[in-house]
Coordinates of C-alpha atoms in Angstrom, one line a residue:
Chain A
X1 CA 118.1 20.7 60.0
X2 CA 117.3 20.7 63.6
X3 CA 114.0 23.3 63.9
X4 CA 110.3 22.8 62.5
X5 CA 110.2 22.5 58.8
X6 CA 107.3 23.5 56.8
X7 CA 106.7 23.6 53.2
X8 CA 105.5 24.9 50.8
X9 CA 106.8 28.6 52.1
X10 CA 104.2 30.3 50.0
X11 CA 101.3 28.9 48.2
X12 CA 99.0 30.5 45.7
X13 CA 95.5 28.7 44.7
X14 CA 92.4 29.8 43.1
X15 CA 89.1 29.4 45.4
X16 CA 87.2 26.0 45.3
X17 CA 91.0 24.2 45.1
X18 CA 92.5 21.5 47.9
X19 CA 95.7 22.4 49.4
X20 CA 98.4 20.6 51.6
X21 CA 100.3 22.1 53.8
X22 CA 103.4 20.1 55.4
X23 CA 105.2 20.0 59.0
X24 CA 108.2 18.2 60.0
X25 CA 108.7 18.3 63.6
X26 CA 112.0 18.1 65.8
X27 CA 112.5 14.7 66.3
X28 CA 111.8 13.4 70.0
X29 CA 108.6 15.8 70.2
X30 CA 105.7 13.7 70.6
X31 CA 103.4 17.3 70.7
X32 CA 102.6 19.2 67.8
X33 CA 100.6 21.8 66.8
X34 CA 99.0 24.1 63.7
X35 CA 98.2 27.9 64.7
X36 CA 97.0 29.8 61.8
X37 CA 98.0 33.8 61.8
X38 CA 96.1 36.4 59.7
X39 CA 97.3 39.6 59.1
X40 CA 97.2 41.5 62.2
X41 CA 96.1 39.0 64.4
X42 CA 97.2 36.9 66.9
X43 CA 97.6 32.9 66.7
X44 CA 94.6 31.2 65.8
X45 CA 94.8 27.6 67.5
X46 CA 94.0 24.7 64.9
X47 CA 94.3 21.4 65.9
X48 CA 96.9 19.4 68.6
X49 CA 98.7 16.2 68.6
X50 CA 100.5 14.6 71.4
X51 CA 101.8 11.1 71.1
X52 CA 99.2 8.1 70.2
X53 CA 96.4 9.9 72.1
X54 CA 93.4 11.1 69.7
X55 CA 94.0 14.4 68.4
X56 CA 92.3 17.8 70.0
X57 CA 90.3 18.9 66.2
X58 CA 88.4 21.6 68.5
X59 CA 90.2 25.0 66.9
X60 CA 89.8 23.4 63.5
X61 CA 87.2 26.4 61.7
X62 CA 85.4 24.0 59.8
X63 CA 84.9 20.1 58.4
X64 CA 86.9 21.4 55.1
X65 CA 90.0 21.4 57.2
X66 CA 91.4 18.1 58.4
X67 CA 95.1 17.3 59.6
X68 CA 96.8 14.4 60.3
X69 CA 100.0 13.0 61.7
X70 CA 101.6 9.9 60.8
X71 CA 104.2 8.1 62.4
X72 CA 104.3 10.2 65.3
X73 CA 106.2 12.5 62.9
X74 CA 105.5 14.5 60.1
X75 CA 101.5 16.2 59.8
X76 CA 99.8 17.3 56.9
X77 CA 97.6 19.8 57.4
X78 CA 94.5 19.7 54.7
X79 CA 92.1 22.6 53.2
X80 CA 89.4 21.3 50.5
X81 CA 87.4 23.8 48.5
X82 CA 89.6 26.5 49.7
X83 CA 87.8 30.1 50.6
X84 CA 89.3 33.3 50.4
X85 CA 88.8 33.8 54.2
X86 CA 91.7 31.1 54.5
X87 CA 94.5 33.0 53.3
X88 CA 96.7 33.3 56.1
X89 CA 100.3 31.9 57.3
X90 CA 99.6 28.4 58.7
X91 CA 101.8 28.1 61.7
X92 CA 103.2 24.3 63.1
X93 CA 104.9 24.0 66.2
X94 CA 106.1 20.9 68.1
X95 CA 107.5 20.6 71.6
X96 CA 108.0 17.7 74.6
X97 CA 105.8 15.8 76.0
X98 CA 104.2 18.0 78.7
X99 CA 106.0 17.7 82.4
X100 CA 105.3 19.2 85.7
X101 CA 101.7 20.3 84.7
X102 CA 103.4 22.8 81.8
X103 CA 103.6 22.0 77.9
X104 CA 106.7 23.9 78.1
X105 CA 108.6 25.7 75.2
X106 CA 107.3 25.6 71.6
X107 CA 109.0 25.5 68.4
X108 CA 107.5 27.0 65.7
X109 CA 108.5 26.8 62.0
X110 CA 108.6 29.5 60.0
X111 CA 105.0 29.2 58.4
X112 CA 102.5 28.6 54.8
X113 CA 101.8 31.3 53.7
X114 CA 98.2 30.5 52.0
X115 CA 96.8 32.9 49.5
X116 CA 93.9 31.8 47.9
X117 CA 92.8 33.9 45.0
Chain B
X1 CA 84.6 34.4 77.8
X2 CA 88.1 34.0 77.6
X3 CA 89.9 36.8 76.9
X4 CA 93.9 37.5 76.6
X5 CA 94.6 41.6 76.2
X6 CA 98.0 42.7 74.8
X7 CA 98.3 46.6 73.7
X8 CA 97.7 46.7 69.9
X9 CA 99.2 50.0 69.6
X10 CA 103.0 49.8 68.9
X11 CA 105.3 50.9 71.8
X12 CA 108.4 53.4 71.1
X13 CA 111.3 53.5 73.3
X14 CA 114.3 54.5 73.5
X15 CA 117.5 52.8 73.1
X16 CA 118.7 51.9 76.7
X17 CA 115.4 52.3 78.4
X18 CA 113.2 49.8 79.5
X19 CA 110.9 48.2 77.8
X20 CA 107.1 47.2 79.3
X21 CA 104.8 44.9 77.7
X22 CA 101.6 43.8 79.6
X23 CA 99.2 41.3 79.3
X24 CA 96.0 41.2 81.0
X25 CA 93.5 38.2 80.8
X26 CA 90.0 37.2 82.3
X27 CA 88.1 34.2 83.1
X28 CA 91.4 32.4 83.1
X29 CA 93.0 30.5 85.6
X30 CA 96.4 29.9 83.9
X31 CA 98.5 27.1 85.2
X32 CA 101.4 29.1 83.4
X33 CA 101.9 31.8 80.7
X34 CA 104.5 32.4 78.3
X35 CA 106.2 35.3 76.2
X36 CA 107.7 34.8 72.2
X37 CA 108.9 37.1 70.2
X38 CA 108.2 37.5 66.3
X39 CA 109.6 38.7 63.9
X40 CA 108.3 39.8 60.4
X41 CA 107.6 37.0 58.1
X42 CA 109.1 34.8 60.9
X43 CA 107.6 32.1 63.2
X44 CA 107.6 32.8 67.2
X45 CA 110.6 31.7 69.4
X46 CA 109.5 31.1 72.9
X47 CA 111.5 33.3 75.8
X48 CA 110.1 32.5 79.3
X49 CA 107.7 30.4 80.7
X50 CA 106.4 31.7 84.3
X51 CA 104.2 29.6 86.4
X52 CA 101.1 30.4 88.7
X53 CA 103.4 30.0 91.9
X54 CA 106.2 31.9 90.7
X55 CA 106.0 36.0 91.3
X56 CA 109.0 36.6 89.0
X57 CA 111.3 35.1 86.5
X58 CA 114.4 37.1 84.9
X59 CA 116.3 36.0 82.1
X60 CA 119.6 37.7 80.8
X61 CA 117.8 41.6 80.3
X62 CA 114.0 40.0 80.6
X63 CA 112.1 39.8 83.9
X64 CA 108.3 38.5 83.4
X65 CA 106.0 38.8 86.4
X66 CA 103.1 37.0 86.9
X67 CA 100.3 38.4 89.3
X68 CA 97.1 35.7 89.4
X69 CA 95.1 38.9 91.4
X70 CA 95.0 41.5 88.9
X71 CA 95.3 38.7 85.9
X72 CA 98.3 39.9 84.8
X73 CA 101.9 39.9 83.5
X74 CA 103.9 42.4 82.6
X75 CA 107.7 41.6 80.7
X76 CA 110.1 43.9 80.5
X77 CA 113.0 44.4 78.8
X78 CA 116.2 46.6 80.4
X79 CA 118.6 48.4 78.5
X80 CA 117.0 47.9 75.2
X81 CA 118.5 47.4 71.9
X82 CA 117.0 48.6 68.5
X83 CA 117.5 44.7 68.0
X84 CA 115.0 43.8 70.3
X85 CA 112.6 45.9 68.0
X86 CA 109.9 43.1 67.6
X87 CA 106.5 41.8 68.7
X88 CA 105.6 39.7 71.6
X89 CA 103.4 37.8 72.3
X90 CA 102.0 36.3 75.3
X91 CA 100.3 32.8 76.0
X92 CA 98.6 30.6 78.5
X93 CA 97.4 27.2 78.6
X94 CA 94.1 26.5 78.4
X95 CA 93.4 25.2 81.6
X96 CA 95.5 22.4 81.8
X97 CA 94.8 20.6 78.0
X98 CA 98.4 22.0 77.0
X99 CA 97.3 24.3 74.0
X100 CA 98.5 27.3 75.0
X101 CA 96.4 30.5 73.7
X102 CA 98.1 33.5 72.2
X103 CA 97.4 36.9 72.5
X104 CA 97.8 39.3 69.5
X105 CA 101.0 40.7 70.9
X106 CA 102.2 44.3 70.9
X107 CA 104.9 45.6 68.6
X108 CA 108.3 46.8 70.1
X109 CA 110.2 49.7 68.3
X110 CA 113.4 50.6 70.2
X111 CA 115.2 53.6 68.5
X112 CA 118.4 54.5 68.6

């Protein structure tokens, strides 16, 4: 297909389990992105790739998350010892590279939804 | 700190009336903001992009404004349609790094 493509959809995991959460970007975008959305809330910014630069890991909530990208491609996005205060729809979007001082329009997939028991 | 400021509470409209979302923000200095809309159990889909130099942007039956004085931007939509019953959100960049930050948007209900 031609959008963001995440899987799994939906995932269920007891507390104290690792999970991996996948993103396939639209090829040509060297930027991509994980937002995390809880109910009710607005985007929560996780972590930022943008070509071969070193990754922006500031929004990440703790060291139990960790994402990476390989390729230039597809990211894994990574939760060990999950917590019940991570159950939320993970969020990936990608765009261009950034021109005239904007990032420009981002294309989001249609989200993980994480529910950890 | 940084702060973006959508209206949690839903707004009901009218079909054919206009629709006016706002978004406020302090201690920014946005290079540009943007609005998506989301649908339920859907990701966000990007609609306009406005910069700090441009007053107004107007796309199809959107028009964003953007005023860098009162930190704000209001987007409307004109002759609404119960389709456009959805929420929006709105975003700016984090001063140049390219992450934009999202406010929690504000739910649209247009009736018929």
């Amino acid at each position: 297909g031609a959008g963001v493509s995440q899987s799994p959809s939906n995932k269920v995991t007891e507390k104290g389990k690792d999970v991996e959460l996948r993103c396939d970007p639209i090829s040509g975008h060297t930027a991509l992105y994980w937002y995390r959305q809880s109910l009710g809330q607005g985007l929560e910014f996780l972590i930022y790739f943008q070509g071969n630069s070193a990754p922006d890991k500031s929004g990440l909530p703790s060291d139990r998350f960790s994402a990476e990208r390989t390729g230039g491609s597809v990211s894994t996005l990574t939760i060990q010892r999950t917590q019940q205060e991570d159950s939320a729809v993970y969020l990936c979007a990608s765009s261009l590279a950034p021109s005239g001082g904007a990032t420009g329009e981002l294309f989001f997939g249609e989200g993980s939804r994480l529910t950890v028991l | 700190s940084q702060k973006i400021e959508q209206n949690s509470e839903a707004l009901n409209i009218q079909e054919g009336k206009t629709a006016t979302l706002t978004c406020n923000y302090t201690n920014y200095s946005p290079a540009y903001l943007q609005w998506y809309r989301q649908d339920p159990g859907r990701g966000p889909v990007f609609l306009l992009l406005i910069r700090e130099n441009e007053k107004e942007k107007r796309k199809e039956r959107l028009k964003v404004t953007f005023d860098t004085t009162l930190k704000q931007s209001l987007f409307h939509i004109t002759a609404s349609q119960p389709a456009d019953s959805a929420t929006y959100l709105c975003a700016l960049d984090r001063g140049g790094s390219y992450i934009p930050t999202f406010g929690r948007g504000t739910s649209l209900i247009v009736h018929p």
